[in-house]
């Protein structure tokens, strides 16, 4: 089971709930990670696919939380079903009771298919719920600090490559300008960068162009990857963005984006390094959101959470330095630091 501490299969016949809660590690504190609501309709065995997804995502959260310096381990949950059809108040309350039954070992939040209003419902049955609305004492939309953290990772990448922590005069390509990506555009333009974007949704592109007419638009991701003069590529949509087709075609010197699980398979991190492309590990730079929801457990203070997210700059720089010292890609260096922290070491 990949070293996981606990896997809970949940079923409530009355509401139709079927869910998986995976706890990878509680070495640094209660497992913290979102609840995904997904049907796995294209899978041969949807329930098996959901379990595997929960296991992989929980493990990723252990590493993300460790490197973010949070007093949390890694956990993740999956509710199996189409959120458009299966999601009901009764089902969410039943799910909340299952999370509560773990007595605080797992703290939940939003993920794909779940939203702030869903967390407000779950919180009625479970006090170990974060990502709630400001009206319910929560932090609200976590994409604000996710984008801020990715920007800090980009500044660290610029410092490492070009000797100054700024993207001024650089060209940054963003694939996906939805919840997180459009905030990232704002940070980059304010810093003096040139920005080129792409997105599968025309209305999303139109919103960015309306706010910032100076932003360039690439026809699609393939065109953005090959964009002449690109300095930084930022995958901010789906996972697996860095694959055997993309990496050889990349014109950028650095990759730093918000998407989870950007490396399509093991070995891609070495392919990037072999091409001289600096990769800022996704789970390091996109940790602003989990920093935000973790702060909510203390009684949310935006300034305090933003100050913690600002430290992503120093963490990213230290990973690049460790990678050079050890002669390994940054993704490997990041894993080593996270594993040392989980094992009770200093991580340096």
Coordinates of C-alpha atoms in Angstrom, one line a residue:
X1 CA 0.0 0.0 0.0
X2 CA 2.9 2.4 -0.5
X3 CA 3.5 2.8 3.2
X4 CA 0.1 4.2 3.9
X5 CA -1.1 4.1 7.6
X6 CA -4.8 3.6 7.0
X7 CA -7.3 3.3 4.3
X8 CA -11.0 3.6 5.1
X9 CA -13.8 2.4 2.8
X10 CA -17.0 4.3 3.5
X11 CA -20.6 3.3 2.4
X12 CA -23.9 4.8 3.4
X13 CA -26.8 3.1 1.7
X14 CA -29.4 5.7 2.6
X15 CA -27.6 8.5 0.8
X16 CA -25.8 6.4 -1.8
X17 CA -22.4 7.5 -0.5
X18 CA -19.3 5.5 -1.5
X19 CA -16.0 7.0 -0.5
X20 CA -12.4 6.2 0.2
X21 CA -10.3 8.0 2.8
X22 CA -6.5 7.4 2.6
X23 CA -4.1 8.4 5.3
X24 CA -0.5 8.2 4.1
X25 CA 1.4 9.6 7.1
X26 CA 0.6 11.4 10.4
X27 CA 4.2 11.6 11.4
X28 CA 4.1 15.4 11.3
X29 CA 0.5 15.8 12.4
X30 CA -3.0 15.0 11.3
X31 CA -3.3 14.2 7.6
X32 CA -4.6 17.2 5.6
X33 CA -5.9 17.0 2.1
X34 CA -8.9 17.6 0.0
X35 CA -12.0 15.5 -0.9
X36 CA -12.3 14.7 -4.6
X37 CA -15.8 14.0 -6.0
X38 CA -15.3 12.0 -9.3
X39 CA -17.2 9.2 -11.1
X40 CA -14.2 7.4 -12.7
X41 CA -16.7 6.6 -15.5
X42 CA -14.0 5.7 -18.1
X43 CA -12.4 3.1 -15.8
X44 CA -12.9 -0.6 -16.0
X45 CA -13.3 -0.8 -12.2
X46 CA -14.3 2.7 -10.9
X47 CA -14.0 1.7 -7.2
X48 CA -10.5 0.3 -7.7
X49 CA -9.5 3.4 -9.6
X50 CA -10.8 5.6 -6.8
X51 CA -8.7 3.7 -4.2
X52 CA -5.6 4.1 -6.3
X53 CA -6.2 7.8 -6.8
X54 CA -6.8 8.4 -3.1
X55 CA -3.6 6.5 -2.3
X56 CA -1.5 8.5 -4.7
X57 CA -3.0 11.8 -3.8
X58 CA -2.6 11.1 -0.1
X59 CA 1.1 10.3 -0.6
X60 CA 1.6 13.5 -2.5
X61 CA 0.0 15.5 0.3
X62 CA 2.5 14.1 2.8
X63 CA 5.3 15.5 0.7
X64 CA 3.6 18.8 0.0
X65 CA 2.8 19.4 3.7
X66 CA 6.2 18.4 4.8
X67 CA 8.0 20.8 2.5
X68 CA 5.5 23.6 3.2
X69 CA 6.6 23.4 6.9
X70 CA 3.1 22.5 8.0
X71 CA 2.3 20.5 11.2
X72 CA 0.4 18.0 9.0
X73 CA 0.8 14.7 7.4
X74 CA -0.9 13.6 4.1
X75 CA -4.4 12.4 3.6
X76 CA -6.9 12.5 0.7
X77 CA -10.4 11.3 0.1
X78 CA -12.5 10.4 -2.9
X79 CA -16.3 10.3 -3.1
X80 CA -17.2 8.1 -6.0
X81 CA -19.9 9.5 -8.3
X82 CA -20.8 12.3 -10.7
X83 CA -20.9 15.4 -8.6
X84 CA -23.5 16.9 -10.9
X85 CA -25.9 14.1 -10.3
X86 CA -25.0 12.3 -7.0
X87 CA -24.1 15.2 -4.7
X88 CA -26.8 15.8 -2.1
X89 CA -26.9 17.4 1.3
X90 CA -27.7 14.0 2.8
X91 CA -24.6 12.4 1.1
X92 CA -22.3 15.2 2.2
X93 CA -23.5 14.9 5.8
X94 CA -23.0 11.1 5.8
X95 CA -19.5 11.7 4.4
X96 CA -18.8 14.3 7.2
X97 CA -19.8 11.6 9.8
X98 CA -17.2 9.2 8.4
X99 CA -14.4 11.9 8.5
X100 CA -15.5 12.7 12.1
X101 CA -15.2 9.0 13.0
X102 CA -11.4 9.2 12.5
X103 CA -11.3 11.6 15.5
X104 CA -9.1 14.2 13.9
X105 CA -6.5 12.0 12.2
X106 CA -7.8 13.3 8.8
X107 CA -8.7 17.0 8.1
X108 CA -10.6 17.5 4.8
X109 CA -10.9 20.4 2.4
X110 CA -11.9 21.1 -1.2
X111 CA -10.6 19.3 -4.3
X112 CA -11.8 18.6 -7.8
X113 CA -15.6 18.4 -7.7
X114 CA -16.1 19.9 -4.2
X115 CA -16.5 23.5 -3.3
X116 CA -16.5 25.9 -0.4
X117 CA -20.3 25.4 0.1
X118 CA -19.8 21.6 0.2
X119 CA -17.3 22.1 3.1
X120 CA -19.8 24.2 4.9
X121 CA -22.3 21.3 4.8
X122 CA -19.7 18.7 5.8
X123 CA -18.6 20.9 8.7
X124 CA -22.1 20.5 10.2
X125 CA -21.1 16.9 11.0
X126 CA -17.3 17.2 11.3
X127 CA -15.2 19.8 13.0
X128 CA -12.1 18.6 11.1
X129 CA -13.2 20.5 8.0
X130 CA -11.4 23.4 6.4
X131 CA -11.8 25.4 3.1
X132 CA -15.1 26.7 4.4
X133 CA -16.8 30.0 3.5
X134 CA -15.8 33.3 5.2
X135 CA -19.4 33.4 6.6
X136 CA -18.7 30.1 8.4
X137 CA -15.3 31.3 9.7
X138 CA -13.4 29.8 6.8
X139 CA -10.7 31.1 4.4
X140 CA -12.8 30.9 1.2
X141 CA -11.2 30.4 -2.2
X142 CA -7.7 29.0 -1.8
X143 CA -6.6 29.7 -5.4
X144 CA -5.5 33.2 -4.3
X145 CA -2.5 32.0 -2.2
X146 CA -1.9 29.0 -4.6
X147 CA -1.1 31.6 -7.4
X148 CA 0.9 33.7 -5.0
X149 CA 3.0 30.6 -4.0
X150 CA 3.6 29.7 -7.6
X151 CA 4.8 33.2 -8.3
X152 CA 7.3 32.9 -5.4
X153 CA 8.5 29.6 -7.0
X154 CA 9.0 31.5 -10.3
X155 CA 10.9 34.3 -8.6
X156 CA 13.2 31.6 -7.0
X157 CA 13.7 30.0 -10.5
X158 CA 14.6 33.4 -11.9
X159 CA 17.1 34.0 -9.0
X160 CA 18.7 30.6 -9.7
X161 CA 18.9 31.0 -13.5
X162 CA 19.4 34.7 -14.0
X163 CA 20.7 36.0 -10.7
X164 CA 17.7 38.2 -9.8
X165 CA 14.3 37.3 -8.1
X166 CA 12.2 39.0 -10.8
X167 CA 10.4 38.1 -14.1
X168 CA 10.8 41.6 -15.4
X169 CA 11.5 41.5 -19.1
X170 CA 11.0 37.7 -19.2
X171 CA 8.3 35.9 -21.2
X172 CA 6.1 33.5 -19.2
X173 CA 3.6 31.0 -20.8
X174 CA 0.6 29.9 -18.8
X175 CA -1.3 26.8 -19.9
X176 CA -4.7 27.2 -18.1
X177 CA -5.9 30.5 -16.8
X178 CA -8.8 29.4 -14.7
X179 CA -9.1 29.6 -10.9
X180 CA -5.3 29.8 -10.2
X181 CA -3.9 30.9 -13.6
X182 CA -5.7 34.2 -13.9
X183 CA -4.3 35.3 -10.5
X184 CA -0.8 34.3 -11.7
X185 CA -1.3 36.5 -14.7
X186 CA -1.9 39.5 -12.4
X187 CA 1.3 38.8 -10.4
X188 CA 3.5 38.5 -13.5
X189 CA 2.2 41.6 -15.2
X190 CA 2.7 43.6 -12.0
X191 CA 6.3 42.2 -11.9
X192 CA 7.0 43.4 -15.5
X193 CA 6.8 40.1 -17.3
X194 CA 5.4 39.5 -20.8
X195 CA 2.6 36.9 -20.6
X196 CA 1.3 34.5 -23.2
X197 CA -1.6 32.2 -22.3
X198 CA -3.8 29.4 -23.6
X199 CA -6.9 27.6 -22.3
X200 CA -9.4 25.1 -23.7
X201 CA -12.3 27.5 -22.7
X202 CA -12.7 30.6 -24.9
X203 CA -14.7 32.4 -22.1
X204 CA -11.7 32.0 -19.7
X205 CA -9.3 33.5 -22.3
X206 CA -11.8 36.3 -23.0
X207 CA -11.9 37.2 -19.3
X208 CA -8.1 37.5 -19.1
X209 CA -7.9 39.5 -22.4
X210 CA -10.6 41.9 -21.2
X211 CA -8.7 42.6 -18.0
X212 CA -5.3 42.7 -19.7
X213 CA -5.3 43.4 -23.4
X214 CA -1.5 43.2 -23.5
X215 CA -1.6 39.5 -22.8
X216 CA -0.8 37.3 -25.9
X217 CA -2.8 34.2 -26.7
X218 CA -1.3 30.9 -28.1
X219 CA -3.6 28.7 -30.2
X220 CA -3.2 25.7 -27.9
X221 CA -0.8 24.1 -25.4
X222 CA 1.4 22.6 -28.2
X223 CA 1.9 26.1 -29.6
X224 CA 2.6 27.6 -26.2
X225 CA 5.2 24.9 -25.5
X226 CA 7.0 25.8 -28.7
X227 CA 6.5 29.6 -28.4
X228 CA 9.7 31.4 -29.5
X229 CA 11.5 33.3 -26.8
X230 CA 9.6 31.6 -23.9
X231 CA 11.6 31.8 -20.6
X232 CA 9.2 30.1 -18.2
X233 CA 6.5 27.5 -18.9
X234 CA 3.7 27.3 -16.3
X235 CA 1.3 24.3 -16.5
X236 CA -1.7 25.4 -14.5
X237 CA -4.4 22.9 -15.8
X238 CA -4.3 19.1 -15.7
X239 CA -1.6 16.7 -14.5
X240 CA 0.8 14.9 -16.8
X241 CA 1.7 18.1 -18.6
X242 CA 5.3 17.2 -18.9
X243 CA 5.5 14.1 -21.1
X244 CA 7.7 12.5 -23.9
X245 CA 6.2 14.8 -26.5
X246 CA 6.3 18.1 -24.5
X247 CA 9.8 18.0 -23.0
X248 CA 11.8 17.7 -26.3
X249 CA 9.7 20.6 -27.7
X250 CA 9.9 23.0 -24.8
X251 CA 11.6 26.3 -25.6
X252 CA 11.5 27.6 -22.0
X253 CA 14.5 27.5 -19.6
X254 CA 12.3 26.8 -16.6
X255 CA 9.0 25.0 -15.7
X256 CA 7.1 26.3 -12.7
X257 CA 3.3 25.9 -12.5
X258 CA 0.3 25.2 -10.4
X259 CA -0.9 21.9 -11.8
X260 CA -0.5 18.7 -9.7
X261 CA 1.5 15.7 -10.8
X262 CA 3.1 17.5 -13.8
X263 CA 5.6 14.7 -14.5
X264 CA 3.8 12.2 -16.7
X265 CA 6.0 9.3 -15.6
X266 CA 9.2 8.6 -13.7
X267 CA 12.2 9.7 -15.7
X268 CA 10.7 12.9 -17.0
X269 CA 12.6 14.9 -14.3
X270 CA 15.9 13.6 -15.7
X271 CA 14.8 14.4 -19.3
X272 CA 14.2 18.0 -18.2
X273 CA 17.6 18.1 -16.5
X274 CA 19.4 16.7 -19.5
X275 CA 17.9 19.5 -21.6
X276 CA 19.1 22.1 -19.1
X277 CA 15.5 23.0 -18.2
X278 CA 15.0 23.9 -14.5
X279 CA 12.0 22.2 -13.0
X280 CA 10.4 23.7 -9.9
X281 CA 8.7 20.7 -8.3
X282 CA 4.9 21.2 -8.5
X283 CA 4.0 20.1 -5.0
X284 CA 6.5 22.6 -3.6
X285 CA 5.4 25.7 -5.5
X286 CA 1.6 25.0 -5.5
X287 CA 1.4 24.6 -1.7
X288 CA -0.1 28.1 -1.1
X289 CA -3.6 26.6 -1.1
X290 CA -2.9 24.0 1.5
X291 CA -1.1 26.6 3.6
X292 CA -4.2 28.8 3.4
X293 CA -6.6 26.0 4.5
X294 CA -4.2 24.9 7.2
X295 CA -4.2 28.4 8.7
X296 CA -8.0 28.3 8.9
X297 CA -7.7 25.7 11.6
X298 CA -6.0 28.4 13.8
X299 CA -8.8 30.9 13.0
X300 CA -8.0 32.3 9.6
X301 CA -5.7 35.3 9.2
X302 CA -4.9 36.1 5.6
X303 CA -1.7 38.1 6.4
X304 CA -0.3 35.2 8.5
X305 CA -1.1 32.7 5.7
X306 CA 0.4 34.9 3.0
X307 CA 3.6 35.3 5.0
X308 CA 3.9 31.5 5.2
X309 CA 3.2 31.1 1.5
X310 CA 6.0 33.7 0.8
X311 CA 8.4 31.2 2.3
X312 CA 7.9 29.0 -0.9
X313 CA 10.6 31.3 -2.4
X314 CA 13.2 30.2 0.1
X315 CA 12.1 26.5 0.0
X316 CA 12.3 26.4 -3.8
X317 CA 15.8 28.0 -3.8
X318 CA 17.0 25.5 -1.2
X319 CA 15.8 22.6 -3.3
X320 CA 17.7 24.0 -6.4
X321 CA 20.8 24.2 -4.2
X322 CA 20.4 20.7 -2.8
X323 CA 19.9 19.4 -6.3
X324 CA 23.2 20.9 -7.4
X325 CA 25.0 19.6 -4.4
X326 CA 23.7 16.1 -4.7
X327 CA 23.9 16.0 -8.5
X328 CA 20.3 15.1 -8.9
X329 CA 17.2 16.7 -10.5
X330 CA 15.2 19.1 -8.3
X331 CA 12.3 16.7 -8.0
X332 CA 14.6 14.1 -6.4
X333 CA 16.1 16.7 -4.1
X334 CA 12.6 17.8 -3.0
X335 CA 11.6 14.2 -2.2
X336 CA 14.7 13.7 -0.1
X337 CA 14.1 16.8 2.0
X338 CA 10.5 15.9 2.5
X339 CA 11.3 12.3 3.5
X340 CA 14.0 13.5 5.9
X341 CA 11.4 15.8 7.6
X342 CA 8.8 13.0 7.8
X343 CA 11.5 10.7 9.3
X344 CA 12.2 13.3 12.0
X345 CA 15.4 14.7 10.4
X346 CA 16.1 18.4 9.7
X347 CA 15.8 18.0 6.0
X348 CA 19.0 19.9 5.2

